[in-house]
Coordinates of C-alpha atoms and ligand atoms in Angstrom, one line a residue:
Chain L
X29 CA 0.2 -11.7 19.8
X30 CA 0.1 -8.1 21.1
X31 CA -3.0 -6.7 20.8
X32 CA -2.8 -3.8 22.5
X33 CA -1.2 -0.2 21.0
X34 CA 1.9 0.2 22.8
X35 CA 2.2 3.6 23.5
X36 CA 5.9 4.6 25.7
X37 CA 5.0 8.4 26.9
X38 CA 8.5 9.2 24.8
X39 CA 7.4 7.4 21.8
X40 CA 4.2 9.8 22.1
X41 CA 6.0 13.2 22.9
X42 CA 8.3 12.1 19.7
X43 CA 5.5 11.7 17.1
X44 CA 4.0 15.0 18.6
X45 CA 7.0 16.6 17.9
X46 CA 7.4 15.1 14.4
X47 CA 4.0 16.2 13.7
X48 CA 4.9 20.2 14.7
X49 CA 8.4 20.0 12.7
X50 CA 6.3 19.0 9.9
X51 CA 3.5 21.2 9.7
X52 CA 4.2 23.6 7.4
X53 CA 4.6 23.7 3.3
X54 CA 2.2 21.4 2.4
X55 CA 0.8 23.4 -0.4
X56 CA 4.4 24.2 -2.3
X57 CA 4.9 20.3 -1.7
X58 CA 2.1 18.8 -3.5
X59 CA 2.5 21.8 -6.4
X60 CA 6.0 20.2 -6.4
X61 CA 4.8 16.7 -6.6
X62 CA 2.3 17.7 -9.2
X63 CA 5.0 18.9 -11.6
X64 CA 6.9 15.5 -11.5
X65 CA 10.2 17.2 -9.0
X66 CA 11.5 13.9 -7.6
X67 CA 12.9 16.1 -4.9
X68 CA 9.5 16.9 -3.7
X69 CA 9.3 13.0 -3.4
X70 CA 12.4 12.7 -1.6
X71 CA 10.7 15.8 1.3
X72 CA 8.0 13.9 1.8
X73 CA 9.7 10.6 2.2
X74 CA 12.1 13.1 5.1
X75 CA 8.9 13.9 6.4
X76 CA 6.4 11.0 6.6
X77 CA 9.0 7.7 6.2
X78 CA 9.5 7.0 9.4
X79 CA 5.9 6.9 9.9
X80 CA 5.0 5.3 7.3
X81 CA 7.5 2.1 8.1
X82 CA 6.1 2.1 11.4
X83 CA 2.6 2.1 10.9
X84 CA 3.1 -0.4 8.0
X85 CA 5.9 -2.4 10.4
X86 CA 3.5 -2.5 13.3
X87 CA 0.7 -4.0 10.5
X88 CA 2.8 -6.7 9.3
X89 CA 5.5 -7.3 11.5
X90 CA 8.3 -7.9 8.9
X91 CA 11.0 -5.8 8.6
X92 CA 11.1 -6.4 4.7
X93 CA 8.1 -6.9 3.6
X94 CA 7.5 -3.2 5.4
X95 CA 10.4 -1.9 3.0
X96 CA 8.0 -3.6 0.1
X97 CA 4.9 -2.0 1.1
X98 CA 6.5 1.3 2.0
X99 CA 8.2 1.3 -1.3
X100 CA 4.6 0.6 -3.1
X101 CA 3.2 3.7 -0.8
X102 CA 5.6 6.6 -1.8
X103 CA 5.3 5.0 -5.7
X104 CA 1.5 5.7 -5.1
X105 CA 1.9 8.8 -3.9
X106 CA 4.2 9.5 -6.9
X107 CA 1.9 8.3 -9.4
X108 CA -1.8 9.5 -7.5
X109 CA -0.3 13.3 -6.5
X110 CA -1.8 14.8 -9.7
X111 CA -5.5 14.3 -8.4
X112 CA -4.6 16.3 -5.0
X113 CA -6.0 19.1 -3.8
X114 CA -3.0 21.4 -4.2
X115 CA -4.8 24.4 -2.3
X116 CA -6.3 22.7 0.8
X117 CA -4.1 19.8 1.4
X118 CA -3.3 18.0 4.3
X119 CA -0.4 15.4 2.2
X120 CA 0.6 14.3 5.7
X121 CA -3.5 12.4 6.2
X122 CA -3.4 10.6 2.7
X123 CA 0.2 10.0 3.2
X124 CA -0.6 7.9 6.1
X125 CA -3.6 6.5 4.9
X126 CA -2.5 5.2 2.0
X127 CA 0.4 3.6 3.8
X128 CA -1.9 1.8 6.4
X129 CA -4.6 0.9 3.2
X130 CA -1.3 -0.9 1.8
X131 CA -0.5 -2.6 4.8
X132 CA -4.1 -3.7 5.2
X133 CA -4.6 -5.1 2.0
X134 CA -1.7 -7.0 1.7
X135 CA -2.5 -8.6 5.3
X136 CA -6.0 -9.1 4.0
X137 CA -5.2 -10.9 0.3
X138 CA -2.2 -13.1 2.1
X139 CA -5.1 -14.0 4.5
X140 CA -7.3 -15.1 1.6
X141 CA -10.1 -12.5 3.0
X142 CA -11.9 -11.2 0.3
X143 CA -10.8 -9.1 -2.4
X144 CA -13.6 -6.5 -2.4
X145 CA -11.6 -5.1 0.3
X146 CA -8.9 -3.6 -2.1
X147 CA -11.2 -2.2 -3.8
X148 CA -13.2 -0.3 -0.8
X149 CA -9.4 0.8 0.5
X150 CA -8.9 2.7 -2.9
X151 CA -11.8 4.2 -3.3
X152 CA -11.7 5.2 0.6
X153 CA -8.2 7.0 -0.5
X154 CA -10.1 9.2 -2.7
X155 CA -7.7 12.4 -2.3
X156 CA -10.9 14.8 -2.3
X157 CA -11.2 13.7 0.8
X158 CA -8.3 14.8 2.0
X159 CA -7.9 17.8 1.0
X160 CA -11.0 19.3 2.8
X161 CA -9.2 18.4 6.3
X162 CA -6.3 21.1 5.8
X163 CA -3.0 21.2 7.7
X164 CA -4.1 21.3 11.5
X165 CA -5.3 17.6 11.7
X166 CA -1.8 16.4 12.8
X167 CA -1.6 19.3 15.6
X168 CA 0.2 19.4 18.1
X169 CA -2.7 20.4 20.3
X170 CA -4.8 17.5 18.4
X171 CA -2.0 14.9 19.2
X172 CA -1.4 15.8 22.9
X173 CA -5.8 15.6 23.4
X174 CA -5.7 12.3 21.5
X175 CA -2.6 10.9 23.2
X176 CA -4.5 11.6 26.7
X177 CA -8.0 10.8 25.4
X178 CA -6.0 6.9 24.6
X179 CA -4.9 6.7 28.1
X180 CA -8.5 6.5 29.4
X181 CA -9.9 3.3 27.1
X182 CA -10.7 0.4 29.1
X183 CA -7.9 -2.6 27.6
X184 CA -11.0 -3.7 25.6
X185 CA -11.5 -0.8 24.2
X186 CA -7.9 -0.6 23.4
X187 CA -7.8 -3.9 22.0
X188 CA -11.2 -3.2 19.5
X189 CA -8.9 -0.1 18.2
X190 CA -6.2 -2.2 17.3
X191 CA -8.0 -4.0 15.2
X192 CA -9.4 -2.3 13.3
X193 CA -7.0 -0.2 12.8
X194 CA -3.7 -2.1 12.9
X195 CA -5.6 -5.6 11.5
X196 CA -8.3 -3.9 9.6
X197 CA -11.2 -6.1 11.0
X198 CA -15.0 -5.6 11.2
X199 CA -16.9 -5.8 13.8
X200 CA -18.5 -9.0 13.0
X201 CA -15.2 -10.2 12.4
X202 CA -13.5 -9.3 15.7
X203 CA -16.5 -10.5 17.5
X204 CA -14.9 -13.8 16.1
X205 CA -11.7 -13.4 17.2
X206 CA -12.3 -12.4 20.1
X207 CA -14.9 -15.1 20.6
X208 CA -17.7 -12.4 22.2
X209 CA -21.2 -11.7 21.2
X210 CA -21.7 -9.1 18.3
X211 CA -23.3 -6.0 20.4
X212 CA -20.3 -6.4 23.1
X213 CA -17.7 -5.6 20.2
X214 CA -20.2 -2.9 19.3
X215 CA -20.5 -1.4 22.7
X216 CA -17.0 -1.3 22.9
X217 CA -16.1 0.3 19.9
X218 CA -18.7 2.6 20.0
X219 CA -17.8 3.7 22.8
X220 CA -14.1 3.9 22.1
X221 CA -14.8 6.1 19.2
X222 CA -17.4 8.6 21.0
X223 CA -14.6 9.1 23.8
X224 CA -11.4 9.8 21.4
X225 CA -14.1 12.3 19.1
X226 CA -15.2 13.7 22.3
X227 CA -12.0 14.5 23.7
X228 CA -11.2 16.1 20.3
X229 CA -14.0 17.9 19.9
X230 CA -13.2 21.7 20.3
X231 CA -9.4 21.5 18.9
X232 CA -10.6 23.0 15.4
X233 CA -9.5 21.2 12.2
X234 CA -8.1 24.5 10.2
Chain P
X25 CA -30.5 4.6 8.2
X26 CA -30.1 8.2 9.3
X27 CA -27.3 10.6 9.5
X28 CA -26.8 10.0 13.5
X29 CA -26.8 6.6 13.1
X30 CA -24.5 6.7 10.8
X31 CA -22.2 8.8 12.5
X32 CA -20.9 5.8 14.9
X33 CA -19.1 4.3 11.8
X34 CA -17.7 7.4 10.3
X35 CA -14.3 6.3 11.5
X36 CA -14.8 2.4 10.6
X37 CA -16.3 3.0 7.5
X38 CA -13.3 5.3 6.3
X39 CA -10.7 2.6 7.8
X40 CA -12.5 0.0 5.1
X41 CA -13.9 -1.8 8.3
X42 CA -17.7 -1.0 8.3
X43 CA -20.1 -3.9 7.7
X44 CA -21.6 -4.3 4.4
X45 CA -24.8 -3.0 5.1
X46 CA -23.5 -0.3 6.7
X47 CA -21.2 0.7 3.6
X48 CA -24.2 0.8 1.2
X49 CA -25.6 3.0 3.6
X50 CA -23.1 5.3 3.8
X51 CA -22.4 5.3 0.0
X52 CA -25.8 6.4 -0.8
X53 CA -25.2 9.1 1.9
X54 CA -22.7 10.6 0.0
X55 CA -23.7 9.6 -3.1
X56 CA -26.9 12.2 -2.8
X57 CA -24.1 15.0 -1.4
X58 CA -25.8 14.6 2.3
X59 CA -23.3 17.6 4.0
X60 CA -23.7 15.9 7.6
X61 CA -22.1 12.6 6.5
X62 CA -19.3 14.4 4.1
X63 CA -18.3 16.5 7.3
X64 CA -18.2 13.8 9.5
X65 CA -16.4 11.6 7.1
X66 CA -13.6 14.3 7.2
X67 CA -13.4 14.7 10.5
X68 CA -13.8 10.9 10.9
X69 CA -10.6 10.7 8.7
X70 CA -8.2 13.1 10.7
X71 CA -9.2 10.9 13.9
X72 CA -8.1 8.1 12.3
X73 CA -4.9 9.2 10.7
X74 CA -4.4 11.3 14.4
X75 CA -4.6 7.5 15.9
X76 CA -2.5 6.3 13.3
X77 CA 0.0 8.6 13.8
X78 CA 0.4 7.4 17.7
X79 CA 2.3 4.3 16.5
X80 CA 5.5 3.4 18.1
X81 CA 7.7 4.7 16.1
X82 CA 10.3 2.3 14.4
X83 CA 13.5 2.9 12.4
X84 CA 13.5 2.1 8.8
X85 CA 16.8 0.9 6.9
X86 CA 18.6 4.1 5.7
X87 CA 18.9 2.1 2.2
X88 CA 15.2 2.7 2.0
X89 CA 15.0 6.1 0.9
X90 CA 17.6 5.2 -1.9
X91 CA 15.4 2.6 -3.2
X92 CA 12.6 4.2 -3.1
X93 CA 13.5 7.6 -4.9
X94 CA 15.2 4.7 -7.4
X95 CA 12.1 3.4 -8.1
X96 CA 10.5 6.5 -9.3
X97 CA 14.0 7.4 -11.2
X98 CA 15.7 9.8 -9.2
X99 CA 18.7 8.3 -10.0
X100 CA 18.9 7.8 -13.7
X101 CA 18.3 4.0 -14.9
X102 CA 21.5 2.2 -15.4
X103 CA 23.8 0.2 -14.0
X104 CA 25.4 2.8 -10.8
X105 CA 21.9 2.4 -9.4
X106 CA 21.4 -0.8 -10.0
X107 CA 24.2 -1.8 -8.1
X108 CA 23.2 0.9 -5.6
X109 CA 21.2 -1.0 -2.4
X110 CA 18.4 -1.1 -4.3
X111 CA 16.3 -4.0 -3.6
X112 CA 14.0 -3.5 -6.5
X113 CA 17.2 -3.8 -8.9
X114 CA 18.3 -6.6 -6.9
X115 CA 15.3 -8.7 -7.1
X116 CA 14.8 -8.0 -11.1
X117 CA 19.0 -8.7 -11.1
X118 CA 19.0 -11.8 -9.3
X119 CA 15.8 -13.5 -11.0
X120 CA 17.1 -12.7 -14.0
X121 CA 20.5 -14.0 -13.3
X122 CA 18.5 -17.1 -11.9
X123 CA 16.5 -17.5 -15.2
X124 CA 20.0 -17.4 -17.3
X125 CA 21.3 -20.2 -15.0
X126 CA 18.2 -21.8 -15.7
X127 CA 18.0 -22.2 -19.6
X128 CA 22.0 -21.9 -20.1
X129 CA 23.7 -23.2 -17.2
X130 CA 26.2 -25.3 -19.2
X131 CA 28.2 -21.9 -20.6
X132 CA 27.0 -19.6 -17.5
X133 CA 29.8 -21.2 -14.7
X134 CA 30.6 -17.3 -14.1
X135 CA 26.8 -16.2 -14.9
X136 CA 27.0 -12.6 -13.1
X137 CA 30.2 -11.3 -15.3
X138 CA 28.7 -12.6 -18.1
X139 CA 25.8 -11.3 -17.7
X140 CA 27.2 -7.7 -16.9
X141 CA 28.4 -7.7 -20.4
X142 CA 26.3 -8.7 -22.4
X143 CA 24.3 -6.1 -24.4
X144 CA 21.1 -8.3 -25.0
X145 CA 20.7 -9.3 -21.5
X146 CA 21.4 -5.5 -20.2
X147 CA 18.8 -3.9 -22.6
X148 CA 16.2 -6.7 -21.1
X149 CA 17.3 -5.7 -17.9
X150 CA 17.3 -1.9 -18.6
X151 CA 13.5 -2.1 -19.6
X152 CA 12.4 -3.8 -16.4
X153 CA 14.6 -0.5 -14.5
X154 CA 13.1 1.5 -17.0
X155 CA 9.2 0.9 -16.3
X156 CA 9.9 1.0 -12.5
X157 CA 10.8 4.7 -12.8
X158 CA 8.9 6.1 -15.5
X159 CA 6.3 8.5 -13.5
X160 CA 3.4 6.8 -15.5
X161 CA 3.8 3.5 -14.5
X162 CA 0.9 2.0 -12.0
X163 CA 1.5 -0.8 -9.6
X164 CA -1.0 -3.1 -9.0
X165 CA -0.1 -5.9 -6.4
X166 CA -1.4 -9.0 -6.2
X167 CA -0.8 -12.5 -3.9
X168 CA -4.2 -13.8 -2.5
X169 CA -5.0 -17.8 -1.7
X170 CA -3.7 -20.3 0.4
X171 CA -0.6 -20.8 2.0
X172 CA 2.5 -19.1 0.6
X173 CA 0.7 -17.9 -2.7
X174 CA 2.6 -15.9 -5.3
X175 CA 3.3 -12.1 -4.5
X176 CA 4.9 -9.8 -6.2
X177 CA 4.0 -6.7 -8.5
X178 CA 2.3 -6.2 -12.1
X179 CA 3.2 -2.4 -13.2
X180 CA 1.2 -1.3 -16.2
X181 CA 2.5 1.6 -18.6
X182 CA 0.8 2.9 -21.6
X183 CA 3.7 2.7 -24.1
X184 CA 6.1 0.3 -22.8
X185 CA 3.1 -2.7 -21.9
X186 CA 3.1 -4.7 -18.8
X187 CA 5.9 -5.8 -16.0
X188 CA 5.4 -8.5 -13.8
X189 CA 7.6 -9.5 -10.8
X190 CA 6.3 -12.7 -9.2
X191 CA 8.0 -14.5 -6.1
X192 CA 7.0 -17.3 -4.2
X193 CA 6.5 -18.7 -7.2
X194 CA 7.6 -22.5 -8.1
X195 CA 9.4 -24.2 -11.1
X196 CA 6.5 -24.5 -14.3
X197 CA 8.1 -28.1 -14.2
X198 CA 9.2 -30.3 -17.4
X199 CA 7.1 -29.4 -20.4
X200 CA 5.4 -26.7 -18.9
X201 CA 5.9 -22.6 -18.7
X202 CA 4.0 -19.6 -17.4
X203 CA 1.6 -18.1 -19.7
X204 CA 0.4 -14.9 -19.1
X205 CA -2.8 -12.7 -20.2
X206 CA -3.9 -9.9 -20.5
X207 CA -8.1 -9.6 -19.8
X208 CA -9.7 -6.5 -21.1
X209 CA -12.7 -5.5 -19.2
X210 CA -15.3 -8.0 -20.3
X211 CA -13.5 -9.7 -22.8
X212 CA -11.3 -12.9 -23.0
X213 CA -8.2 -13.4 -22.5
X214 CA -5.3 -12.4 -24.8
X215 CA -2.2 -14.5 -24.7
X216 CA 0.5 -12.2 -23.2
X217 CA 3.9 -14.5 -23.5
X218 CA 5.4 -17.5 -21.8
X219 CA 7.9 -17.3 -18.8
X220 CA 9.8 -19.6 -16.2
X221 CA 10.6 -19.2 -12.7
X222 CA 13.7 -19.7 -11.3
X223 CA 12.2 -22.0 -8.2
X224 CA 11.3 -19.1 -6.3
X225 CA 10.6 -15.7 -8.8
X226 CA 9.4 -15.0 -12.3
X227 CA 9.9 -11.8 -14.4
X228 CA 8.0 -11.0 -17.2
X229 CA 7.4 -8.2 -19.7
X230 CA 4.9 -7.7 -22.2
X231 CA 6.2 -5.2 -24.4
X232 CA 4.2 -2.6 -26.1
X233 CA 1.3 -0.4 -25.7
X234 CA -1.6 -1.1 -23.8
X235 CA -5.4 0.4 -23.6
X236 CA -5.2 1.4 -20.0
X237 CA -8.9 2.2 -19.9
X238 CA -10.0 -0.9 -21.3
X239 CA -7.7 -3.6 -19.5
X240 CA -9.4 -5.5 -16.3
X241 CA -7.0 -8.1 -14.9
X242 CA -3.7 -9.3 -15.9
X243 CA -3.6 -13.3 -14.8
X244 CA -0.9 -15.7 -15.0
X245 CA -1.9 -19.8 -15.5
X246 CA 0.3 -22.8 -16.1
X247 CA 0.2 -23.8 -19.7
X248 CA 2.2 -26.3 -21.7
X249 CA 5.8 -25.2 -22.5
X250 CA 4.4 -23.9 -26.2
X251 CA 2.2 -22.1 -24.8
X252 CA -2.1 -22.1 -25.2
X253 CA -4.3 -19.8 -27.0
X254 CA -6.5 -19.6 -24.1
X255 CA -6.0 -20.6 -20.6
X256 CA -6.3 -24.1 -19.9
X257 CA -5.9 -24.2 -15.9
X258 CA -6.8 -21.9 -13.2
X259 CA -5.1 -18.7 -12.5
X260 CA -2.5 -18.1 -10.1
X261 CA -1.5 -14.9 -10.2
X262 CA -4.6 -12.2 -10.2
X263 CA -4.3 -8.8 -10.5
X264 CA -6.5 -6.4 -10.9
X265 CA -6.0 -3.1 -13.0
X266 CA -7.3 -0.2 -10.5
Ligands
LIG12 ZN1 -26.0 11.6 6.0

């Protein structure tokens, strides 16, 4: 099993540019969205698909169970957009979130892990949220500090990352799969965490 | 616990990941509008989706797009799109082609053109396109348990009732059918019709209106082929209305 984020400098400097090509027009999007305009639906899937099938791919592994889940993510998005922020928003961070919270939860319930889970994921895509983070989070600037702030985790760090994010575990529960002693996955991802904020610290979210 | 020791989960507790005890923490954090823990939460949130957004990038089918701007009715419900590449229509198409085979496989030798013709069985089929793409419809997914357990989808609509899509899911067997329900929130369960699988994929539609604010779960149990007035075995298929 790979564990570890694979992260090719081009595949970075891609996303990076993704993210600036796709920065502006958020508001007249979700407006759009909002008022039912399928073609609003169709921009964002222009804009986000591809990383929504890759986040969700590199989750579950499967080419079509990611076409499922990324499917069930822009019908979400289709059927949620009404309760967005149409002012502030940042569609591109719930977007993605709800794409990895689908990914996640399928993983989780074909795992038998509890269903509680679902319902934490759904109440953590509360679009409120969202919309207080405005446009800048995916920044250019943001992305290149965070893509350099990732090439200075230890492996274990690296590793803690990943799953929590890719395989949505807890810390008590990657203590047991990684078969180490709670506070060591603690330290680690602690640390992990402090080190990727710090790094961002000073690139303003707009 | 305190604001600053809350902040080291900000980012696990917003990925779903933070430990129980840690999660009622941070609820009641918000929950009395604390302004250290909201801002944090956000910021929190654009780390993560800034991490998730350094994922190797991958190439998704170019059908993909088609089906899922299908799916929300872009393309008008009928049959061009649901001979488009639309896996949606394909799945509801072939199970249902599988169920005719099923119960009438002495006349259906050339099922598909049959099928394709007949008004009945295209007006069952049009209703299962239909609720995909109307803009109310909710999906709720379901597919938890041991190995290989049913998965599929349950859409709710307030007019036109419930759709579920199961696969992975096994003959009933002689005698026997699906049975579904509908369970308002704490109530019983209300018989919602009988269906079969084909071997591998059930459909079934309850139609009608339905209280959206009242239902809880919509469950599916195995029942005797007449059907039960209240379930008799355990569910297999669970899902919850959100
Ligand atoms: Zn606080």
């Amino acid at each position: 099993m790979t564990l570890f984020l694979k992260m090719s400098l081009a595949s970075l400097a891609f996303a990076a540019l993704q993210v600036v090509m796709r920065a502006a027009g958020d508001s007249t999007l979700i407006r759009r969205l909002q008022e039912r305009d399928p073609k609003a639906l169709s921009e964002v899937y222009d804009r986000y698909g591809r990383l929504v099938y890759s986040i969700i791919y590199r989750i579950v592994r499967n080419p079509s169970l990611a076409e499922d889940l990324v499917q069930e993510t822009f019908l979400r998005i289709w059927s949620r957009a009404a309760s967005f922020d149409a002012e502030k928003g940042a569609i591109g961070t719930w977007v993605l979130t709800v794409a990895r919270n689908r990914a996640i939860d399928h993983v989780r319930s074909t795992d038998g892990r509890l269903q509680a889970g679902a319902m934490d994921l759904d109440r953590l895509e509360n679009t409120s949220l969202f919309a207080q983070l405005g446009t800048d989070a995916l920044s250019l600037d943001r992305m290149r500090r965070l893509q350099e702030a990732f090439q200075k985790l230890t492996p274990t760090q690296r590793q803690v990352i990943d799953l929590a994010y890719y395989e949505g575990l807890s810390q008590t529960e990657m203590a047991e799969r990684l078969k180490q002693p709670l506070g060591t996955v603690k330290t680690w991802t602690r640390s992990a965490l402090k080190l990727l904020r710090d790094e961002l610290a000073g690139v303003a979210i707009a | 616990m305190t604001c600053a020791e809350l902040s080291d989960i900000y980012e696990l507790y917003a990925l779903g990941v933070a430990e129980d005890d840690e999660k009622i923490e941070m609820e009641a954090h918000i929950a009395r509008g604390c302004e250290t823990c909201r801002l944090g939460l956000a910021d929190a949130t654009a780390l993560n989706v800034g991490i998730l957004n350094l994922v190797e990038i991958e190439s998704p089918p170019s059908r993909l797009k088609r089906r899922v701007l299908a799916s929300i009715g872009v393309e008008k419900p009928g049959w061009g799109w649901v001979w488009a590449l639309s896996a949606a229509g394909l799945l509801i198409l072939s199970l249902w082609l599988g169920l005719q085979e099923r119960t009438r496989t002495n006349e259906l030798a050339d099922a598909r053109n049959q099928l394709m013709n007949t008004q009945g069985q295209r007006d069952r089929l049009n209703q299962a396109l239909q609720f995909l793409s109307d803009p109310q419809t909710q999906p709720a997914s379901f597919g938890r348990g041991t190995n290989a357990p049913p998965r599929g989808y349950v859409f709710l609509h307030p007019q036109m009732g419930v759709l579920l899509i199961a696969s992975n899911l096994p003959a009933a067997g002689a005698g026997k059918a699906y049975e579904m329900w509908v369970i308002p929130k704490g109530g019983t369960p209300r018989p919602a019709g009988l269906f079969q699988s084909d071997g591998r994929r059930g459909l079934h539609i309850l139609s009608g209106p339905i209280d959206m604010a009242a239902l809880g779960t919509i469950a599916v149990t195995l029942e005797p082929e007449a059907g039960s007035a209240a379930p008799t075995s355990t569910p297999i298929i669970v899902a919850s209305a959100s």
